[in-house]
Structures are given as structure tokens and as C-alpha cells.
Short mmCIF file of C-alpha atoms in Angstrom, two decimals:
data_model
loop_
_atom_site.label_atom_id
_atom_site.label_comp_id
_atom_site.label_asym_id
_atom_site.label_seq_id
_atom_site.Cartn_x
_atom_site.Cartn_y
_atom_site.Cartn_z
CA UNK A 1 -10.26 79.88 61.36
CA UNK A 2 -10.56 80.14 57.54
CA UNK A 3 -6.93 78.09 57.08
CA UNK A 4 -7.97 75.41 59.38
CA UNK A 5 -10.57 72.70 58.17
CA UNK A 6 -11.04 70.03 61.73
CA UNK A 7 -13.30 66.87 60.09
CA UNK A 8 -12.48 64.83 62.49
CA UNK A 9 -14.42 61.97 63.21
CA UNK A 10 -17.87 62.92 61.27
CA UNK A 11 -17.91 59.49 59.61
CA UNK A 12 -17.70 61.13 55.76
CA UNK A 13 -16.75 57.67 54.64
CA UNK A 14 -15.39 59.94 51.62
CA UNK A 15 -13.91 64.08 51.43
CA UNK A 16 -16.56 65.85 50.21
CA UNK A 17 -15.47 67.71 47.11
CA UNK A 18 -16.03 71.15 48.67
CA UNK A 19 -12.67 70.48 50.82
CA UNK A 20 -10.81 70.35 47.49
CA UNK A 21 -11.87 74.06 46.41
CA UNK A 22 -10.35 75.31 50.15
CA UNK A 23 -7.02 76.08 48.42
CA UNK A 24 -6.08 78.52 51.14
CA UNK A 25 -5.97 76.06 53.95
CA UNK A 26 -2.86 75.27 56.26
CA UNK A 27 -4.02 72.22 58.56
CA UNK A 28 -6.78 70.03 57.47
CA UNK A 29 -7.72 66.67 59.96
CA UNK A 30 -9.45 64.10 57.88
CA UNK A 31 -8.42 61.97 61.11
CA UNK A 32 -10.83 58.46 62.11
CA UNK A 33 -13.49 59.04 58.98
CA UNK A 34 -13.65 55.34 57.76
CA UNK A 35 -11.69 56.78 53.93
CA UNK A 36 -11.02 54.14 51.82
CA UNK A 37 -9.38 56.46 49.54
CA UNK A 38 -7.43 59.91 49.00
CA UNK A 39 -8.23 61.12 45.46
CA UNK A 40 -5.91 63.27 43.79
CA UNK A 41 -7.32 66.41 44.05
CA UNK A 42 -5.45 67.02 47.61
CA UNK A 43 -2.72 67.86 45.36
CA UNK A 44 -4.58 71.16 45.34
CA UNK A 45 -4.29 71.89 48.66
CA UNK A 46 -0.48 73.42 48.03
CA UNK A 47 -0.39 75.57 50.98
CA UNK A 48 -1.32 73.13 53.71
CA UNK A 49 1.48 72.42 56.36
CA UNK A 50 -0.12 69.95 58.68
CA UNK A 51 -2.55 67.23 57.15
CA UNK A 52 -4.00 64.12 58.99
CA UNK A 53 -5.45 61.58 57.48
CA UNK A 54 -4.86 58.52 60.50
CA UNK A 55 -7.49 55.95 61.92
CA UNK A 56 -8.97 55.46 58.29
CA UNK A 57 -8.91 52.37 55.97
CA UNK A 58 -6.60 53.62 53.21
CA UNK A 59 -5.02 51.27 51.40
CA UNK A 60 -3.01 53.73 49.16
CA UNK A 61 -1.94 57.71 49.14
CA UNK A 62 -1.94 59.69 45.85
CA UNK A 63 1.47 60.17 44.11
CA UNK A 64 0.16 63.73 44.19
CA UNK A 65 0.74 63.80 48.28
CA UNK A 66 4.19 64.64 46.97
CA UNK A 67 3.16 67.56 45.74
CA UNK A 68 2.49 69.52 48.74
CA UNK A 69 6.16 70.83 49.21
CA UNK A 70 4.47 73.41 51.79
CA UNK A 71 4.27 70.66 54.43
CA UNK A 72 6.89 71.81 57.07
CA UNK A 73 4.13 70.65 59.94
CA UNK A 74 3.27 67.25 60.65
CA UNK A 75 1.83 64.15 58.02
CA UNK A 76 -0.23 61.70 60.22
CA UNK A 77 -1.05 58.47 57.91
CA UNK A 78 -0.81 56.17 60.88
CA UNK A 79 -3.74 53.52 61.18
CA UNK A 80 -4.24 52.89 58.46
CA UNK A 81 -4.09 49.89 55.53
CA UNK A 82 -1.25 50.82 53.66
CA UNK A 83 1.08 48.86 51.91
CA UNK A 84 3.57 50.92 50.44
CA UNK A 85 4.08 55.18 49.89
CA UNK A 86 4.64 57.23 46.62
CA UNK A 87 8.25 57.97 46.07
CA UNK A 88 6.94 61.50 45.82
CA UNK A 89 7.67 61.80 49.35
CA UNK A 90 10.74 62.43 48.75
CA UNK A 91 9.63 65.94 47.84
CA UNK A 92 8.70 67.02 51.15
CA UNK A 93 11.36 68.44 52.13
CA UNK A 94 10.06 70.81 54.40
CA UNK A 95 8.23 68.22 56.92
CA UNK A 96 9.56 67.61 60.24
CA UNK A 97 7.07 64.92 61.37
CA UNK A 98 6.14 61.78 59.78
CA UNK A 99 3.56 59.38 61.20
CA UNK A 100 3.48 55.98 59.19
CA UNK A 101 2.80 53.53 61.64
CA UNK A 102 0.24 50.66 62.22
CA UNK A 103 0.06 50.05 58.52
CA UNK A 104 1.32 46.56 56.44
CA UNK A 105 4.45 48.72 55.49
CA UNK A 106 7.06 46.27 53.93
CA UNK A 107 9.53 49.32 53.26
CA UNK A 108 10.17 52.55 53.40
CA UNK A 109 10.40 54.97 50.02
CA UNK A 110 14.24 54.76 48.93
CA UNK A 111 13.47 58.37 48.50
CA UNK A 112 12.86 59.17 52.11
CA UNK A 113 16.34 59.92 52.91
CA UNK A 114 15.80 63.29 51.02
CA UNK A 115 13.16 64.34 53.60
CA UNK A 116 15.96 66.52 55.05
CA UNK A 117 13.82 68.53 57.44
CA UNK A 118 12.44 65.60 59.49
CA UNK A 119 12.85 66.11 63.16
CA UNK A 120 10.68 62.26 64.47
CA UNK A 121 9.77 59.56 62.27
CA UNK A 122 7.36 57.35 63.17
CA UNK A 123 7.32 53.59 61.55
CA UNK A 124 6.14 51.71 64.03
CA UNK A 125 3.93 48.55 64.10
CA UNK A 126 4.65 47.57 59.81
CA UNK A 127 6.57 44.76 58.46
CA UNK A 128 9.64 46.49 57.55
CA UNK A 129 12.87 44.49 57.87
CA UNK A 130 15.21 47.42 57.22
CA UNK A 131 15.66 50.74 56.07
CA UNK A 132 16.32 52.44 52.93
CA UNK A 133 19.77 53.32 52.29
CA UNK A 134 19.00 56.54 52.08
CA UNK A 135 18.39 56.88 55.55
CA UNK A 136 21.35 58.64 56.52
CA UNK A 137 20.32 61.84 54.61
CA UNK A 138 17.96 62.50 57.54
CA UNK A 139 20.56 64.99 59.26
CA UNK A 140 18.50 66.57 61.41
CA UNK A 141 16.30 63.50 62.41
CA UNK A 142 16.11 63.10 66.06
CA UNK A 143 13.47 60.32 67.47
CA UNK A 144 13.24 56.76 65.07
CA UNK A 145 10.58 54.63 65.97
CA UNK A 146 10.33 51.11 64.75
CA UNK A 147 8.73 49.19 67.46
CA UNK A 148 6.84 46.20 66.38
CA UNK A 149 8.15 45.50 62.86
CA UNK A 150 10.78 42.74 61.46
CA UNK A 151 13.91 44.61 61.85
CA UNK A 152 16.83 42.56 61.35
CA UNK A 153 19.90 45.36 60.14
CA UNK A 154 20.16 48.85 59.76
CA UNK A 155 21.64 49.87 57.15
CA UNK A 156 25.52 51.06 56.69
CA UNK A 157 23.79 54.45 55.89
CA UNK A 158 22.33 54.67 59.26
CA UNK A 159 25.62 55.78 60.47
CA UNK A 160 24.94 59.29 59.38
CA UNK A 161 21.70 60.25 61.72
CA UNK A 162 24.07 62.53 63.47
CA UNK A 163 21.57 64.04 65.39
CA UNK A 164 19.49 61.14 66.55
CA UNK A 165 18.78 60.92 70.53
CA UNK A 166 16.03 58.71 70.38
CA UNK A 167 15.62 55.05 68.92
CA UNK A 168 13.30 52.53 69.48
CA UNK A 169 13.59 49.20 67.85
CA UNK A 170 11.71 47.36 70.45
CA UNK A 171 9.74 43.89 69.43
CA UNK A 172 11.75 43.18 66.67
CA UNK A 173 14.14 40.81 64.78
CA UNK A 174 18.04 41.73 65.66
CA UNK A 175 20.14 39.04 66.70
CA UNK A 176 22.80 42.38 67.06
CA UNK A 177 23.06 45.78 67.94
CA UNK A 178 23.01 47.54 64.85
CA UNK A 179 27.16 48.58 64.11
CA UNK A 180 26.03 51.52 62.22
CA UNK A 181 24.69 53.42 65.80
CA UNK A 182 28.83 52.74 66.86
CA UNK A 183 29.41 56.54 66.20
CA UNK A 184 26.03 58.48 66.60
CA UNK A 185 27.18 61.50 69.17
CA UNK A 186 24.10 62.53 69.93
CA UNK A 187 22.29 59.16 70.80
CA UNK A 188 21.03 59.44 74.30
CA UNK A 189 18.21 55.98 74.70
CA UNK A 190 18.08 52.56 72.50
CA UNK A 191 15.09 50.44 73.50
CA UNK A 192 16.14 47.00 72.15
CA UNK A 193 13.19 45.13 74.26
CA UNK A 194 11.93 41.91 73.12
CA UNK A 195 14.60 41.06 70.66
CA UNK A 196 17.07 38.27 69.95
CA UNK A 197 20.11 39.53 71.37
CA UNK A 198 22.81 37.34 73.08
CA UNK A 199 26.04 39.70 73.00
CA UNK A 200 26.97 43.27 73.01
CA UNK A 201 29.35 44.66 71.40
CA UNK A 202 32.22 46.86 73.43
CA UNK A 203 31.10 50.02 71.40
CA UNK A 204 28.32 50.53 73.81
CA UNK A 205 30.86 51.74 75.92
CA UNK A 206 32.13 55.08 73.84
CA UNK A 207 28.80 56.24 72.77
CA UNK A 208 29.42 59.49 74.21
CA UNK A 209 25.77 60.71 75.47
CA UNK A 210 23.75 57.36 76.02
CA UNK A 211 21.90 57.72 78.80
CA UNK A 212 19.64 54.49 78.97
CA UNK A 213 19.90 50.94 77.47
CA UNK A 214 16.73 48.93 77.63
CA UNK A 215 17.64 45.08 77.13
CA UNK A 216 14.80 43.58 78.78
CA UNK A 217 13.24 40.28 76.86
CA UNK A 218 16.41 39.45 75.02
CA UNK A 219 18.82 36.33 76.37
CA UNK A 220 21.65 39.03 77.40
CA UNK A 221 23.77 38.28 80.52
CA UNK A 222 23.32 40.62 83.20
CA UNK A 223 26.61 40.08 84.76
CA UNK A 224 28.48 41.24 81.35
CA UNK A 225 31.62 43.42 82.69
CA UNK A 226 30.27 45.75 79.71
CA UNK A 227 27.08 46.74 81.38
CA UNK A 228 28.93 47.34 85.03
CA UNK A 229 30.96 50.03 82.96
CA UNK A 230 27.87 51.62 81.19
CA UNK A 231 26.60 51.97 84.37
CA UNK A 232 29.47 53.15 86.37
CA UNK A 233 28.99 56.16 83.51
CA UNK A 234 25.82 56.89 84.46
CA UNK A 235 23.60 55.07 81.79
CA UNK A 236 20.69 53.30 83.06
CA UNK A 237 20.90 49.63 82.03
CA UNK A 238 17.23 47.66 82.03
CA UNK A 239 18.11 43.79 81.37
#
């Protein structure tokens, strides 16, 4: 098809230039080429809605990435080298998956709260130890995925993922259950594996839709009264 562009795996090493003049395309896989580097030019590309550029060796993303507000598919820049993403981000507001992990991430864009039409984020495997404080502007986010990085807080902001039913913070740094989750309706599984939790607090209790607690790995008593009652309710309790 003349609006999809599949490279994937041909060992380029670099885009060729002719991809650049291919204005009209919608999904372009750059995916597992050994790129060292994403030249500006993809800023041309304004029409594309899915673009993946993982399993490379990027160490940075144009601030021009940004540009492409006609992303509403998916952005895969997972495996790669990066150590931080434009603030441009922020301007695709029309994406609804984001693929970020297994990079040297130390944060997230403060802008990424004003990616408004992600559904999943994926941030896993980085060196993040929180989140922007935007966060909460992802309304209609529903999967979070943090495994693997130095999580120690969420922050206060978090409280607004409203529509979040999926969140894994497993292999990470929390010595607590994040309060801000206390009144997210929707949230249906927490994986909290391989933490440093010791206590739970009795919130847990009046989430209204969990349906399974993962505490395995952390020093958590399994007799707590707390955990009886979640699963009296029907949540499935892994300690």
C-alpha cells in the first residue's frame, strides 16, 4: 500500500532520504535497523499516524517528532538509548499509544500530561523515580506501565487517571502504596511485585473495581485482616 512504508529490519543503519519525500504516508516501521539517529526531516511526514522506530540505538528524537499532530495510532521508541524526549510531545494530542520503554529515561516530559488522547503508556525498564505532575491530564489513560524503573511516589496529580484499570509498578522503589490511586474508580489490577512494602493502607479496601493485588517479593504480612477482606470481595490477593 502506497501509505504504508514496512523497513523493518533491513539493517539501513540510516533512513534513506527517499523516505522523507513519502509525504503521503500513514504508518512507517523503521523498527530493529541499528539508527543512531532520527534527522529532522520526519517532521515532513505530517500525515503519518503510526510510526516505529524501536530496537535501534537512538540516543535522541528530533524536537520536530512533535510536529506530527496526525499521530492518533501508536509511537513505538522502545529499545532504544534514550535519555530524555522533546517537550514537543506534548503536541500529540491525538496518540493513544506510547511505547518508551527499555531506554535510560530519567523522566518523563512535564508536557506529557497534555497527551490527552492516550489510551496505554508504556515506561517500562528506565530510571524514572516519578512522574510528571502533569500526569493527571491523561483522562482517558487506561494501562501505566512502569515495571523496572526507580519509582519511589506518584505524584499528587496521579489522582486524576480516572479511567486507569491497569498499573504496573512492579520491580521498583515504593516503600508505600501510592495515596494518590486511594480514589481511582476504575482501577481493576496493581502489580506491586518486588518492591519494599511493609504495610497497606485500609484504602485498599474501597477501591471500588480492584480485581487483583499482586504483593509478591515485598515483606507484607499475609495474615493482615486487610487482605482477608479484599478477598472476601472477590479480589485476588498474590503475597
Amino acid at each position: 500500500m502506497e501509505d504504508t512504508l514496512n523497513l523493518w529490519r533491513q539493517e539501513l543503519g540510516a533512513v534513506p532520504e527517499s523516505v522523507w519525500r513519502r509525504t503521503g504516508l500513514r504508518v512507517l516501521i523503521l523498527a530493529d535497523n541499528g539508527l543512531t539517529a532520527l534527522p529532522p526531516d520526519i517532521g515532513r511526514l505530517h500525515r503519518l499516524e503510526t510510526l516505529d522506530l524501536g530496537h535501534n540505538a537512538l540516543t535522541s528524537v528530533p524536537g520536530e517528532l512533535g510536529g506530527l499532530t496526525g499521530l492518533s495510532g501508536c509511537l513505538y521508541l522502545h529499545d532504544n538509548r534514550l535519555t530524555r524526549l522533546p517537550d514537543s510531545l506534548g503536541d500529540l494530542t491525538r496518540l493513544r499509544y506510547l511505547n518508551v520503554g527499555e531506554n535510560s529515561l530519567t523522566a518523563l516530559p512535564p508536557t506529557i500530561g497534555a497527551m490527552s488522547g492516550l489510551v496505554e503508556l508504556r515506561a517500562q525498564h528506565n530510571r524514572l523515580t516519578t512522574l510528571p505532575d502533569g500526569i493527571g491530564g491523561l483522562r482517558n489513560l487506561r494501562e501505566l506501565w512502569l515495571r523496572g524503573n526507580a519509582v519511589d511516589h506518584l505524584p499528587a496529580s496521579a489522582a486524576g487517571l480516572s479511567e486507569l484499570r491497569h498499573l504496573d509498578l512492579r520491580e521498583n522503589a515504593l516503600t508505600r502504596v501510592p495515596e494518590p490511586l486511594a480514589g481511582l474508580p476504575r482501577l481493576r489490577q496493581i502489580d506491586l511485585r518486588s518492591n519494599r512494602l511493609t504495610h497497606l493502607p485500609d484504602w485498599l479496601t474501597l477501591l471500588p473495581s480492584l480485581e487483583k493485588l499482586d504483593l509478591r517479593w515485598n515483606a507484607v504480612d499475609p495474615a493482615l485482616p486487610l487482605l482477608g477482606e479484599l478477598e472476601r470481595r472477590g479480589c485476588i490477593v498474590l503475597t
